[in-house]
Short mmCIF file of C-alpha atoms in Angstrom, two decimals:
data_model
loop_
_atom_site.label_atom_id
_atom_site.label_comp_id
_atom_site.label_asym_id
_atom_site.label_seq_id
_atom_site.Cartn_x
_atom_site.Cartn_y
_atom_site.Cartn_z
CA UNK B 168 -43.97 -19.26 58.03
CA UNK B 169 -47.54 -19.35 56.68
CA UNK B 170 -47.13 -15.81 55.39
CA UNK B 171 -43.96 -16.83 53.54
CA UNK B 172 -45.72 -19.80 51.97
CA UNK B 173 -48.56 -17.56 50.86
CA UNK B 174 -46.18 -15.03 49.32
CA UNK B 175 -44.26 -17.77 47.51
CA UNK B 176 -47.54 -19.27 46.33
CA UNK B 177 -48.68 -15.85 45.07
CA UNK B 178 -45.47 -15.39 43.06
CA UNK B 179 -45.72 -18.87 41.56
CA UNK B 180 -49.40 -18.33 40.76
CA UNK B 181 -48.52 -15.07 39.00
CA UNK B 182 -46.22 -16.93 36.60
CA UNK B 183 -48.80 -19.66 36.05
CA UNK B 184 -51.30 -16.98 35.00
CA UNK B 185 -48.69 -15.54 32.62
CA UNK B 186 -48.26 -18.99 31.06
CA UNK B 187 -52.02 -19.38 30.71
CA UNK B 188 -52.26 -16.02 28.94
CA UNK B 189 -49.45 -16.81 26.50
CA UNK B 190 -49.47 -20.10 24.64
CA UNK B 191 -46.04 -19.17 23.24
CA UNK B 192 -44.41 -19.72 26.65
CA UNK B 193 -45.96 -23.17 27.01
CA UNK B 194 -44.91 -24.16 23.50
CA UNK B 195 -41.37 -22.96 24.22
CA UNK B 196 -41.14 -25.27 27.24
CA UNK B 197 -42.12 -28.31 25.19
CA UNK B 198 -40.48 -27.34 21.91
CA UNK B 199 -36.76 -27.68 22.64
CA UNK B 200 -36.84 -31.04 24.45
CA UNK B 201 -39.09 -32.43 21.70
CA UNK B 202 -36.81 -31.27 18.87
CA UNK B 203 -33.71 -32.65 20.59
CA UNK B 204 -35.40 -35.97 21.35
CA UNK B 205 -36.68 -36.43 17.79
CA UNK B 206 -33.39 -35.39 16.12
CA UNK B 207 -31.10 -37.57 18.19
CA UNK B 208 -33.63 -40.39 18.32
CA UNK B 209 -33.62 -40.67 14.53
CA UNK B 210 -29.83 -40.33 14.47
CA UNK B 211 -29.42 -43.14 17.00
CA UNK B 212 -31.83 -45.31 15.03
CA UNK B 213 -29.84 -44.71 11.86
CA UNK B 214 -26.46 -45.27 13.50
CA UNK B 215 -27.51 -48.57 15.07
CA UNK B 216 -27.75 -50.16 11.62
CA UNK B 217 -24.60 -48.68 10.15
CA UNK B 218 -21.10 -50.02 10.65
CA UNK B 219 -19.32 -48.33 7.73
CA UNK B 220 -20.68 -44.92 8.70
CA UNK B 221 -18.63 -44.67 11.89
CA UNK B 222 -15.28 -44.32 10.12
CA UNK B 223 -16.58 -41.29 8.18
CA UNK B 224 -18.80 -39.90 10.92
CA UNK B 225 -16.39 -37.20 12.06
CA UNK B 226 -16.28 -35.31 8.75
CA UNK B 227 -19.98 -35.85 8.03
CA UNK B 228 -21.12 -34.68 11.45
CA UNK B 229 -18.81 -31.66 11.50
CA UNK B 230 -19.86 -30.64 7.98
CA UNK B 231 -23.52 -31.13 8.87
CA UNK B 232 -23.13 -29.04 11.99
CA UNK B 233 -21.43 -26.15 10.16
CA UNK B 234 -23.91 -26.16 7.27
CA UNK B 235 -26.82 -26.25 9.71
CA UNK B 236 -25.32 -23.23 11.47
CA UNK B 237 -25.58 -21.41 8.12
CA UNK B 238 -29.36 -21.88 8.34
CA UNK B 239 -29.51 -20.92 12.02
CA UNK B 240 -27.23 -17.88 11.67
CA UNK B 241 -29.05 -16.67 8.57
CA UNK B 242 -32.43 -16.84 10.27
CA UNK B 243 -31.28 -15.36 13.57
CA UNK B 244 -29.21 -12.61 11.96
CA UNK B 245 -32.20 -11.47 9.92
CA UNK B 246 -34.54 -11.72 12.90
CA UNK B 247 -32.15 -9.77 15.13
CA UNK B 248 -31.74 -7.06 12.49
CA UNK B 249 -35.52 -6.68 12.50
CA UNK B 250 -35.94 -6.98 16.26
CA UNK B 251 -33.31 -4.33 16.95
CA UNK B 252 -35.47 -1.84 15.07
CA UNK B 253 -38.51 -2.97 17.03
CA UNK B 254 -36.78 -2.96 20.43
CA UNK B 255 -35.61 0.62 19.82
CA UNK B 256 -39.17 1.62 18.78
CA UNK B 257 -37.81 2.64 15.39
CA UNK B 258 -40.23 0.74 13.14
CA UNK B 259 -42.80 3.52 13.08
CA UNK B 260 -40.14 6.11 12.27
CA UNK B 261 -38.76 4.00 9.45
CA UNK B 262 -42.10 3.41 7.79
CA UNK B 263 -43.22 7.05 7.89
CA UNK B 264 -40.03 7.87 6.00
CA UNK B 265 -39.65 7.30 2.22
CA UNK B 266 -38.29 3.81 2.96
CA UNK B 267 -40.54 1.14 1.45
CA UNK B 268 -41.28 -2.16 3.13
CA UNK B 269 -39.50 -4.21 0.44
CA UNK B 270 -36.42 -1.97 0.76
CA UNK B 271 -36.38 -2.59 4.51
CA UNK B 272 -36.71 -6.35 3.93
CA UNK B 273 -33.86 -6.30 1.38
CA UNK B 274 -31.64 -4.34 3.78
CA UNK B 275 -32.08 -6.79 6.66
CA UNK B 276 -31.37 -9.68 4.27
CA UNK B 277 -28.04 -8.07 3.34
CA UNK B 278 -27.28 -7.50 7.04
CA UNK B 279 -28.10 -11.16 7.73
CA UNK B 280 -25.73 -12.30 4.96
CA UNK B 281 -22.88 -10.17 6.31
CA UNK B 282 -23.41 -11.37 9.88
CA UNK B 283 -23.54 -15.00 8.77
CA UNK B 284 -20.27 -14.65 6.84
CA UNK B 285 -18.72 -12.85 9.80
CA UNK B 286 -19.59 -15.79 12.02
CA UNK B 287 -19.13 -18.81 9.76
CA UNK B 288 -15.84 -18.02 8.00
CA UNK B 289 -13.85 -17.85 11.27
CA UNK B 290 -15.62 -20.97 12.54
CA UNK B 291 -14.67 -22.92 9.40
CA UNK B 292 -11.04 -21.84 9.88
CA UNK B 293 -11.19 -22.86 13.55
CA UNK B 294 -12.42 -26.33 12.54
CA UNK B 295 -9.42 -26.56 10.21
CA UNK B 296 -6.97 -25.37 12.89
CA UNK B 297 -8.34 -27.36 15.85
CA UNK B 298 -9.55 -30.57 14.21
CA UNK B 299 -7.73 -30.68 10.88
CA UNK B 300 -11.03 -30.70 8.99
CA UNK B 301 -11.33 -28.44 5.95
CA UNK B 302 -14.93 -27.98 4.84
CA UNK B 303 -13.68 -26.18 1.74
CA UNK B 304 -12.70 -29.58 0.30
CA UNK B 305 -16.36 -29.85 -0.67
CA UNK B 306 -15.38 -27.56 -3.55
CA UNK B 307 -17.76 -25.56 -5.71
CA UNK B 308 -20.88 -27.31 -4.37
CA UNK B 309 -20.12 -25.70 -0.99
CA UNK B 310 -20.96 -22.30 -2.49
CA UNK B 311 -24.24 -23.71 -3.80
CA UNK B 312 -24.99 -25.23 -0.39
CA UNK B 313 -24.33 -21.90 1.31
CA UNK B 314 -26.52 -19.86 -1.04
CA UNK B 315 -29.40 -22.35 -0.93
CA UNK B 316 -29.35 -22.54 2.86
CA UNK B 317 -29.08 -18.77 3.20
CA UNK B 318 -32.04 -18.09 0.93
CA UNK B 319 -34.14 -20.60 2.83
CA UNK B 320 -33.13 -19.14 6.20
CA UNK B 321 -34.04 -15.66 4.96
CA UNK B 322 -37.49 -16.85 3.94
CA UNK B 323 -38.12 -18.23 7.44
CA UNK B 324 -36.71 -15.06 9.03
CA UNK B 325 -38.93 -12.81 6.92
CA UNK B 326 -42.05 -14.76 7.79
CA UNK B 327 -41.22 -14.75 11.50
CA UNK B 328 -40.36 -11.03 11.43
CA UNK B 329 -43.67 -10.28 9.75
CA UNK B 330 -45.51 -12.36 12.35
CA UNK B 331 -43.82 -10.46 15.20
CA UNK B 332 -44.60 -7.14 13.52
CA UNK B 333 -48.28 -8.06 13.38
CA UNK B 334 -48.79 -10.04 16.60
CA UNK B 335 -46.19 -8.37 18.81
CA UNK B 336 -43.36 -9.58 21.01
CA UNK B 337 -45.38 -12.54 22.27
CA UNK B 338 -44.38 -14.24 19.00
CA UNK B 339 -40.69 -13.45 19.48
CA UNK B 340 -39.94 -17.03 20.57
CA UNK B 341 -40.71 -18.20 17.04
CA UNK B 342 -37.87 -16.04 15.71
CA UNK B 343 -35.40 -18.19 17.64
CA UNK B 344 -37.15 -21.51 17.31
CA UNK B 345 -38.63 -21.65 13.80
CA UNK B 346 -35.76 -23.27 11.89
CA UNK B 347 -35.14 -25.88 14.59
CA UNK B 348 -38.59 -27.31 13.89
CA UNK B 349 -37.21 -28.24 10.47
CA UNK B 350 -34.01 -29.81 11.80
CA UNK B 351 -35.36 -33.39 12.13
CA UNK B 352 -36.78 -33.17 8.57
CA UNK B 353 -33.57 -31.78 7.10
CA UNK B 354 -31.48 -34.88 7.70
CA UNK B 355 -28.59 -32.88 9.11
CA UNK B 356 -26.92 -35.89 10.73
CA UNK B 357 -28.73 -38.76 9.01
CA UNK B 358 -30.41 -39.45 5.64
CA UNK B 359 -34.11 -38.64 5.46
CA UNK B 360 -34.77 -42.25 4.42
CA UNK B 361 -34.60 -43.15 8.13
CA UNK B 362 -37.74 -41.07 8.75
CA UNK B 363 -41.26 -42.52 8.68
CA UNK B 364 -42.84 -42.41 5.24
CA UNK B 365 -45.11 -39.43 5.89
CA UNK B 366 -42.19 -37.40 7.25
CA UNK B 367 -40.10 -38.28 4.18
CA UNK B 368 -42.79 -36.68 2.02
CA UNK B 369 -42.57 -33.50 4.10
CA UNK B 370 -38.77 -33.57 3.91
CA UNK B 371 -38.90 -33.57 0.11
CA UNK B 372 -40.65 -30.21 0.27
CA UNK B 373 -37.80 -28.35 1.98
CA UNK B 374 -34.44 -27.53 0.34
CA UNK B 375 -32.33 -28.37 3.37
CA UNK B 376 -32.91 -32.12 2.98
CA UNK B 377 -31.37 -32.05 -0.52
CA UNK B 378 -28.39 -30.01 0.67
CA UNK B 379 -27.43 -32.34 3.50
CA UNK B 380 -28.01 -35.40 1.35
CA UNK B 381 -25.76 -33.82 -1.28
CA UNK B 382 -23.11 -33.07 1.33
CA UNK B 383 -23.01 -36.72 2.43
CA UNK B 384 -22.84 -37.89 -1.19
CA UNK B 385 -19.70 -35.82 -1.74
CA UNK B 386 -17.99 -36.98 1.45
CA UNK B 387 -18.94 -40.65 1.18
CA UNK B 388 -19.21 -41.35 -2.55
CA UNK B 389 -17.30 -38.38 -4.05
CA UNK B 390 -20.25 -37.58 -6.30
CA UNK B 391 -22.17 -34.34 -6.74
CA UNK B 392 -25.95 -34.62 -6.89
CA UNK B 393 -26.58 -31.71 -9.26
CA UNK B 394 -30.20 -32.71 -9.81
CA UNK B 395 -30.90 -32.50 -6.08
CA UNK B 396 -29.10 -29.15 -5.87
CA UNK B 397 -31.25 -27.80 -8.72
CA UNK B 398 -34.42 -28.86 -6.88
CA UNK B 399 -33.12 -27.33 -3.64
CA UNK B 400 -32.27 -24.05 -5.39
CA UNK B 401 -35.74 -23.89 -6.93
CA UNK B 402 -37.40 -24.55 -3.58
CA UNK B 403 -35.27 -21.90 -1.85
CA UNK B 404 -36.18 -19.27 -4.44
CA UNK B 405 -39.84 -20.24 -4.11
CA UNK B 406 -39.77 -19.97 -0.30
CA UNK B 407 -37.89 -16.67 -0.47
CA UNK B 408 -40.61 -15.20 -2.70
CA UNK B 409 -43.26 -16.55 -0.32
CA UNK B 410 -41.34 -15.14 2.64
CA UNK B 411 -41.27 -11.68 1.03
CA UNK B 412 -44.99 -11.81 0.33
CA UNK B 413 -45.83 -12.96 3.86
CA UNK B 414 -43.66 -10.19 5.32
CA UNK B 415 -45.37 -7.57 3.16
CA UNK B 416 -48.82 -8.93 4.01
CA UNK B 417 -48.11 -8.77 7.74
CA UNK B 418 -46.67 -5.26 7.30
CA UNK B 419 -49.85 -4.07 5.57
CA UNK B 420 -51.97 -5.68 8.27
CA UNK B 421 -49.90 -4.09 11.07
CA UNK B 422 -50.17 -0.73 9.38
CA UNK B 423 -53.96 -1.00 9.09
CA UNK B 424 -54.26 -1.90 12.75
CA UNK B 425 -51.84 0.83 13.85
CA UNK B 426 -49.51 -1.55 15.70
CA UNK B 427 -46.24 -0.33 14.18
CA UNK B 428 -45.95 2.61 16.56
CA UNK B 429 -46.68 0.53 19.65
CA UNK B 430 -43.93 -2.05 19.15
CA UNK B 431 -40.84 -1.99 21.36
CA UNK B 432 -39.52 -2.43 24.85
#
């Protein structure tokens, strides 16, 4: 019995040492419960003071969920397109070929767009068939919402892909988790005015908050907030340019340190 306890203790201790050597694993354990608690805590706080919201909640929540999935799918599709090259140890082969880093980044953006469309179009039709809710009633602004959210998700995906390329697979968790950090600030299910003042300032700096606020304005007030959409579009373009530059900077750093050929499973 004592030998069994010692062996079990040794196995547990091994994993504890792994956690101590990788801060990413510890962050991952805290990250998801914290994001869920903050998001639904703010939503509950908002809902407790709203009586008229309940009658429209179904359409608003379903629209918010589907538009948020555009961000998630865009980021994950781009990250997976990059990670598949890394997992197969193909990054080194790609970058000793005539392919340039910006061409590779553009290609995985196109792949991400196609995969997002492949996932979201059927889902929108399923929502129509199963629940009788047609998100396409948002009209032309829906196209603007989609493009703004996609560009922003690409910027996050490029930055995370660059980080993984430089740091290695220990940073892979961030590829899955990065956009969810922004979920409470985006006001997916509630207006950002419910946030504390300092968080509202941060929310104004990301395009997603304008998109979801614009979505609610259409569904509740039947008005299109073109000014907010223009700001969101400008922010998305800005972040996409920054994302490209961060990706290229990490690529150059990885190349200098010779880590491109050592990446993979």
